[in-house]
mmCIF file of C-alpha atoms in Angstrom:
data_model
loop_
_atom_site.group_PDB
_atom_site.id
_atom_site.type_symbol
_atom_site.label_atom_id
_atom_site.label_comp_id
_atom_site.label_asym_id
_atom_site.label_seq_id
_atom_site.Cartn_x
_atom_site.Cartn_y
_atom_site.Cartn_z
ATOM 1 C CA MET A 18 7.160 22.586 15.204
ATOM 2 C CA VAL A 19 6.263 19.538 13.081
ATOM 3 C CA SER A 20 5.742 17.324 16.159
ATOM 4 C CA GLN A 21 3.434 19.961 17.662
ATOM 5 C CA THR A 22 1.458 20.118 14.422
ATOM 6 C CA ILE A 23 1.128 16.333 14.389
ATOM 7 C CA ASP A 24 -0.149 16.354 17.971
ATOM 8 C CA VAL A 25 -2.749 19.000 17.093
ATOM 9 C CA LEU A 26 -3.804 17.061 14.005
ATOM 10 C CA LYS A 27 -4.198 13.800 15.909
ATOM 11 C CA ASN A 28 -6.321 15.579 18.499
ATOM 12 C CA GLU A 29 -8.528 17.158 15.839
ATOM 13 C CA LEU A 30 -8.630 14.062 13.608
ATOM 14 C CA PRO A 31 -8.379 11.130 16.010
ATOM 15 C CA LEU A 32 -7.809 7.822 14.259
ATOM 16 C CA GLU A 33 -9.357 4.805 15.931
ATOM 17 C CA GLN A 34 -7.460 1.657 15.035
ATOM 18 C CA GLU A 35 -8.426 -1.892 15.869
ATOM 19 C CA LEU A 36 -7.255 -5.441 16.270
ATOM 20 C CA VAL A 37 -8.443 -7.381 13.220
ATOM 21 C CA VAL A 38 -8.802 -11.153 13.431
ATOM 22 C CA LEU A 39 -8.851 -12.767 9.997
ATOM 23 C CA PRO A 40 -11.242 -15.746 10.013
ATOM 24 C CA GLU A 41 -9.864 -19.130 8.999
ATOM 25 C CA ASP A 42 -13.103 -20.095 7.245
ATOM 26 C CA ALA A 43 -13.181 -17.198 4.766
ATOM 27 C CA VAL A 44 -10.659 -16.138 2.129
ATOM 28 C CA THR A 45 -8.576 -13.042 2.859
ATOM 29 C CA GLY A 46 -6.192 -11.746 0.217
ATOM 30 C CA LEU A 47 -2.993 -9.820 0.919
ATOM 31 C CA VAL A 48 -2.256 -6.793 -1.282
ATOM 32 C CA LEU A 49 1.323 -5.473 -1.306
ATOM 33 C CA VAL A 50 1.532 -1.964 -2.755
ATOM 34 C CA ASP A 51 4.838 -0.763 -4.221
ATOM 35 C CA ILE A 52 7.240 -2.328 -1.731
ATOM 36 C CA ILE A 53 9.980 -1.848 -4.284
ATOM 37 C CA ASN A 54 13.521 -0.535 -4.415
ATOM 38 C CA GLY A 55 12.572 2.809 -5.930
ATOM 39 C CA PHE A 56 10.540 3.730 -2.850
ATOM 40 C CA CYS A 57 12.146 1.669 -0.080
ATOM 41 C CA THR A 58 15.840 0.971 -0.700
ATOM 42 C CA VAL A 59 18.273 3.661 0.401
ATOM 43 C CA GLY A 60 19.753 5.530 -2.563
ATOM 44 C CA ALA A 61 17.942 3.432 -5.181
ATOM 45 C CA GLY A 62 16.412 6.359 -7.110
ATOM 46 C CA ASN A 63 14.894 9.822 -7.138
ATOM 47 C CA LEU A 64 12.082 8.867 -4.740
ATOM 48 C CA ALA A 65 14.022 6.409 -2.601
ATOM 49 C CA PRO A 66 14.998 7.284 0.984
ATOM 50 C CA ARG A 67 18.354 9.021 1.307
ATOM 51 C CA GLU A 68 19.103 7.298 4.620
ATOM 52 C CA PRO A 69 17.635 4.403 6.612
ATOM 53 C CA ASN A 70 14.077 5.183 7.663
ATOM 54 C CA ARG A 71 12.362 3.492 10.607
ATOM 55 C CA GLN A 72 8.832 3.674 9.179
ATOM 56 C CA ILE A 73 9.896 2.156 5.854
ATOM 57 C CA SER A 74 12.019 -0.522 7.532
ATOM 58 C CA ARG A 75 9.075 -1.541 9.711
ATOM 59 C CA THR A 76 6.826 -1.694 6.641
ATOM 60 C CA ILE A 77 9.225 -4.077 4.922
ATOM 61 C CA SER A 78 9.643 -6.371 7.940
ATOM 62 C CA GLU A 79 5.902 -6.518 8.673
ATOM 63 C CA SER A 80 5.092 -7.117 5.004
ATOM 64 C CA VAL A 81 7.591 -9.965 4.810
ATOM 65 C CA ARG A 82 6.088 -11.514 7.943
ATOM 66 C CA LEU A 83 2.566 -11.308 6.540
ATOM 67 C CA ALA A 84 3.613 -12.564 3.114
ATOM 68 C CA ARG A 85 5.142 -15.669 4.714
ATOM 69 C CA LEU A 86 1.974 -16.298 6.720
ATOM 70 C CA PHE A 87 -0.237 -15.959 3.658
ATOM 71 C CA CYS A 88 2.040 -18.128 1.530
ATOM 72 C CA ASP A 89 2.238 -20.815 4.214
ATOM 73 C CA LYS A 90 -1.568 -20.878 4.236
ATOM 74 C CA LYS A 91 -1.695 -20.767 0.404
ATOM 75 C CA LEU A 92 -3.892 -17.671 0.573
ATOM 76 C CA PRO A 93 -3.945 -15.307 -2.433
ATOM 77 C CA VAL A 94 -1.380 -12.516 -2.558
ATOM 78 C CA MET A 95 -1.202 -9.686 -5.101
ATOM 79 C CA ALA A 96 1.834 -7.415 -5.380
ATOM 80 C CA PHE A 97 1.625 -4.122 -7.259
ATOM 81 C CA LEU A 98 4.945 -2.838 -8.622
ATOM 82 C CA ASP A 99 5.217 0.758 -9.841
ATOM 83 C CA SER A 100 6.699 0.515 -13.338
ATOM 84 C CA HIS A 101 6.730 3.514 -15.685
ATOM 85 C CA HIS A 102 7.483 4.001 -19.366
ATOM 86 C CA PRO A 103 10.401 6.437 -19.735
ATOM 87 C CA ASP A 104 8.390 8.658 -22.108
ATOM 88 C CA LYS A 105 5.365 8.915 -19.797
ATOM 89 C CA PRO A 106 6.291 11.031 -16.751
ATOM 90 C CA GLU A 107 4.165 10.963 -13.621
ATOM 91 C CA ASP A 108 3.955 14.627 -12.722
ATOM 92 C CA PRO A 109 4.668 16.245 -10.330
ATOM 93 C CA TYR A 110 7.270 13.627 -9.419
ATOM 94 C CA PRO A 111 10.687 13.228 -11.061
ATOM 95 C CA PRO A 112 11.389 10.114 -13.159
ATOM 96 C CA HIS A 113 11.156 7.011 -11.006
ATOM 97 C CA CYS A 114 10.690 3.234 -11.158
ATOM 98 C CA ILE A 115 11.295 3.056 -14.913
ATOM 99 C CA GLN A 116 10.389 -0.222 -16.605
ATOM 100 C CA GLY A 117 13.303 -2.631 -16.752
ATOM 101 C CA THR A 118 15.281 -0.977 -13.949
ATOM 102 C CA ASP A 119 15.905 -2.386 -10.491
ATOM 103 C CA GLU A 120 13.928 0.526 -9.036
ATOM 104 C CA SER A 121 10.708 -1.137 -10.162
ATOM 105 C CA ASN A 122 11.565 -4.503 -8.605
ATOM 106 C CA LEU A 123 10.561 -5.841 -5.203
ATOM 107 C CA VAL A 124 12.896 -5.109 -2.314
ATOM 108 C CA PRO A 125 15.370 -7.956 -1.731
ATOM 109 C CA ALA A 126 13.508 -9.206 1.349
ATOM 110 C CA LEU A 127 10.380 -9.861 -0.734
ATOM 111 C CA GLN A 128 11.817 -11.168 -3.985
ATOM 112 C CA TRP A 129 11.184 -14.764 -2.921
ATOM 113 C CA ILE A 130 7.413 -14.290 -3.373
ATOM 114 C CA GLN A 131 7.891 -14.259 -7.164
ATOM 115 C CA ASN A 132 8.339 -18.040 -7.000
ATOM 116 C CA GLU A 133 5.193 -18.696 -4.957
ATOM 117 C CA THR A 134 2.228 -20.170 -6.818
ATOM 118 C CA ASN A 135 -0.335 -18.211 -4.779
ATOM 119 C CA VAL A 136 1.217 -14.815 -5.664
ATOM 120 C CA THR A 137 0.123 -12.577 -8.534
ATOM 121 C CA ILE A 138 2.524 -9.817 -9.631
ATOM 122 C CA ARG A 139 1.055 -6.763 -11.369
ATOM 123 C CA ARG A 140 3.217 -4.010 -12.753
ATOM 124 C CA LYS A 141 1.339 -0.704 -12.927
ATOM 125 C CA ASP A 142 2.097 2.658 -14.513
ATOM 126 C CA CYS A 143 -0.025 4.884 -12.271
ATOM 127 C CA TYR A 144 -0.631 5.621 -8.583
ATOM 128 C CA ASP A 145 -3.771 3.517 -8.353
ATOM 129 C CA GLY A 146 -3.411 -0.248 -8.462
ATOM 130 C CA TYR A 147 -7.053 -0.717 -9.362
ATOM 131 C CA LEU A 148 -6.774 1.521 -12.429
ATOM 132 C CA GLY A 149 -3.357 0.045 -13.114
ATOM 133 C CA SER A 150 -5.010 -3.378 -13.362
ATOM 134 C CA MET A 151 -7.157 -2.377 -16.338
ATOM 135 C CA GLU A 152 -6.484 -4.247 -19.571
ATOM 136 C CA ALA A 153 -7.107 -3.047 -23.122
ATOM 137 C CA ASP A 154 -10.161 -5.295 -23.433
ATOM 138 C CA GLY A 155 -11.805 -3.659 -20.397
ATOM 139 C CA SER A 156 -11.071 -6.493 -17.983
ATOM 140 C CA ASN A 157 -9.378 -5.872 -14.650
ATOM 141 C CA VAL A 158 -6.674 -8.159 -13.273
ATOM 142 C CA PHE A 159 -7.346 -7.193 -9.648
ATOM 143 C CA ALA A 160 -11.131 -7.633 -9.961
ATOM 144 C CA ASP A 161 -10.618 -11.041 -11.585
ATOM 145 C CA TRP A 162 -8.207 -11.997 -8.784
ATOM 146 C CA VAL A 163 -10.849 -11.149 -6.176
ATOM 147 C CA LYS A 164 -13.605 -13.058 -7.955
ATOM 148 C CA ASN A 165 -11.577 -16.106 -8.991
ATOM 149 C CA ASN A 166 -10.226 -16.593 -5.470
ATOM 150 C CA HIS A 167 -13.586 -15.864 -3.759
ATOM 151 C CA ILE A 168 -11.930 -13.188 -1.631
ATOM 152 C CA GLU A 169 -14.143 -11.677 1.077
ATOM 153 C CA ALA A 170 -11.545 -9.347 2.600
ATOM 154 C CA ILE A 171 -8.259 -7.794 1.548
ATOM 155 C CA LEU A 172 -5.432 -6.751 3.832
ATOM 156 C CA VAL A 173 -3.557 -3.821 2.282
ATOM 157 C CA VAL A 174 0.028 -2.849 3.111
ATOM 158 C CA GLY A 175 2.718 -0.825 1.387
ATOM 159 C CA VAL A 176 3.951 2.528 0.149
ATOM 160 C CA CYS A 177 2.980 5.357 0.109
ATOM 161 C CA THR A 178 0.217 5.485 2.730
ATOM 162 C CA ASP A 179 -1.261 8.741 1.434
ATOM 163 C CA ILE A 180 -0.690 8.204 -2.292
ATOM 164 C CA CYS A 181 -0.660 4.760 -3.918
ATOM 165 C CA VAL A 182 -2.120 2.907 -0.927
ATOM 166 C CA LEU A 183 -4.865 5.489 -0.422
ATOM 167 C CA ASP A 184 -5.723 5.758 -4.135
ATOM 168 C CA PHE A 185 -6.021 1.977 -4.460
ATOM 169 C CA VAL A 186 -8.141 1.693 -1.318
ATOM 170 C CA CYS A 187 -10.507 4.478 -2.428
ATOM 171 C CA SER A 188 -11.031 2.998 -5.891
ATOM 172 C CA THR A 189 -11.545 -0.494 -4.502
ATOM 173 C CA LEU A 190 -14.109 0.720 -1.990
ATOM 174 C CA SER A 191 -15.975 2.682 -4.658
ATOM 175 C CA VAL A 192 -16.140 -0.346 -6.953
ATOM 176 C CA ARG A 193 -17.165 -2.594 -4.065
ATOM 177 C CA ASN A 194 -19.915 -0.159 -3.085
ATOM 178 C CA ARG A 195 -21.280 -0.286 -6.621
ATOM 179 C CA GLY A 196 -21.530 -4.079 -6.386
ATOM 180 C CA PHE A 197 -18.827 -4.896 -8.936
ATOM 181 C CA LEU A 198 -16.378 -6.711 -6.627
ATOM 182 C CA ALA A 199 -18.432 -9.507 -5.093
ATOM 183 C CA PRO A 200 -17.755 -11.323 -2.837
ATOM 184 C CA LEU A 201 -15.412 -8.659 -1.402
ATOM 185 C CA LYS A 202 -16.753 -7.161 1.830
ATOM 186 C CA ASP A 203 -13.906 -5.674 3.871
ATOM 187 C CA VAL A 204 -10.876 -3.570 2.977
ATOM 188 C CA ILE A 205 -8.371 -3.517 5.832
ATOM 189 C CA VAL A 206 -5.318 -1.266 5.944
ATOM 190 C CA TYR A 207 -2.612 -2.407 8.363
ATOM 191 C CA SER A 208 -1.010 0.781 9.635
ATOM 192 C CA ARG A 209 2.228 -0.799 10.901
ATOM 193 C CA ALA A 210 2.972 -2.119 7.420
ATOM 194 C CA CYS A 211 2.386 1.164 5.593
ATOM 195 C CA ALA A 212 4.810 4.023 5.125
ATOM 196 C CA THR A 213 5.291 7.241 3.216
ATOM 197 C CA PHE A 214 8.266 9.446 2.382
ATOM 198 C CA ASP A 215 9.677 12.395 4.280
ATOM 199 C CA VAL A 216 10.412 15.839 2.809
ATOM 200 C CA PRO A 217 10.817 18.355 5.656
ATOM 201 C CA LEU A 218 9.863 21.983 5.059
ATOM 202 C CA HIS A 219 13.450 23.242 5.040
ATOM 203 C CA ILE A 220 14.380 20.724 2.323
ATOM 204 C CA ALA A 221 11.353 21.510 0.173
ATOM 205 C CA THR A 222 11.974 25.259 0.472
ATOM 206 C CA ASN A 223 15.421 24.829 -1.057
ATOM 207 C CA THR A 224 14.433 22.309 -3.727
ATOM 208 C CA LYS A 225 12.849 23.534 -6.946
ATOM 209 C CA GLY A 226 9.411 22.043 -7.515
ATOM 210 C CA ALA A 227 9.330 20.175 -4.214
ATOM 211 C CA LEU A 228 6.432 20.247 -1.766
ATOM 212 C CA PRO A 229 6.795 19.723 1.973
ATOM 213 C CA HIS A 230 5.771 16.197 2.928
ATOM 214 C CA PRO A 231 6.332 15.480 6.651
ATOM 215 C CA GLN A 232 6.252 11.723 7.011
ATOM 216 C CA GLU A 233 4.317 11.181 10.248
ATOM 217 C CA LEU A 234 1.765 13.858 9.391
ATOM 218 C CA MET A 235 1.024 12.520 5.903
ATOM 219 C CA HIS A 236 0.987 8.909 7.127
ATOM 220 C CA HIS A 237 -1.720 9.845 9.651
ATOM 221 C CA ILE A 238 -3.715 11.761 7.039
ATOM 222 C CA GLY A 239 -3.522 8.858 4.593
ATOM 223 C CA LEU A 240 -4.833 6.402 7.173
ATOM 224 C CA TYR A 241 -7.539 8.815 8.323
ATOM 225 C CA MET A 242 -8.789 9.363 4.774
ATOM 226 C CA ALA A 243 -8.829 5.614 4.090
ATOM 227 C CA LYS A 244 -10.966 5.107 7.183
ATOM 228 C CA GLU A 245 -13.181 8.019 6.142
ATOM 229 C CA ARG A 246 -13.840 6.182 2.864
ATOM 230 C CA GLY A 247 -14.850 2.997 4.664
ATOM 231 C CA ALA A 248 -11.672 0.986 5.218
ATOM 232 C CA LYS A 249 -10.869 -0.674 8.512
ATOM 233 C CA ILE A 250 -7.576 0.527 9.995
ATOM 234 C CA ALA A 251 -5.745 -2.165 11.931
ATOM 235 C CA ASN A 252 -2.821 -1.759 14.273
ATOM 236 C CA GLU A 253 -2.665 -5.518 14.850
ATOM 237 C CA VAL A 254 -3.630 -8.430 12.599
ATOM 238 C CA LEU A 255 -4.116 -12.022 13.684
ATOM 239 C CA PHE A 256 -5.458 -15.206 12.142
ATOM 240 C CA GLY A 257 -8.158 -16.958 14.120
ATOM 241 C CA ALA A 258 -11.417 -18.844 14.011
ATOM 242 C CA PHE A 259 -14.513 -16.953 12.927
ATOM 243 C CA LYS A 260 -16.666 -15.874 15.863
#
């Protein structure tokens, strides 16, 4: 039933993806969204997968590959890590990624980036990395990162496609459109390095407070809505000379 629904959805809301070639003569920044234990490591917490998941595993491997490419080229990388105060719940979700716990840390395959000089780590206490970058004085760590590194495009990957990734992309595009993120021009979401969680209908029906969240369906919707807001959706990313 779910697969049939997904087929209908993809026919009604077709998602055109593209090969994106990142120019060597302009600065592209890599944004890693919540690729942390609490969302990606089996059994790590309330919102972690209960068993190995192909979509999440692919997201991790593709993100590691891209992070190595960007670090080898000394291009700017920003990693958002969901990190919540224990007394500030994020409804409607159960407690997750509490500050100081391993849930809020990068997955093991990405922990090496913490020692790279071109990487900025930002712990956030909300879905949206842009809002989560706000400081008490009104400054914004992400906006400063874009401006200080003269970033013209960002490549966004991570978890969850339809929640934290989408919220960050929408806010970033809105701020860019208002002229507050120069020189940023393009926001690119790489679909093969994004993932969301899976709560089938029969599980949600028997779990108090849970909502159905079919993984493939919500992943498609998240990507579609990002494109609808103005992001480029890539199914392949390469570095190459500007043409």
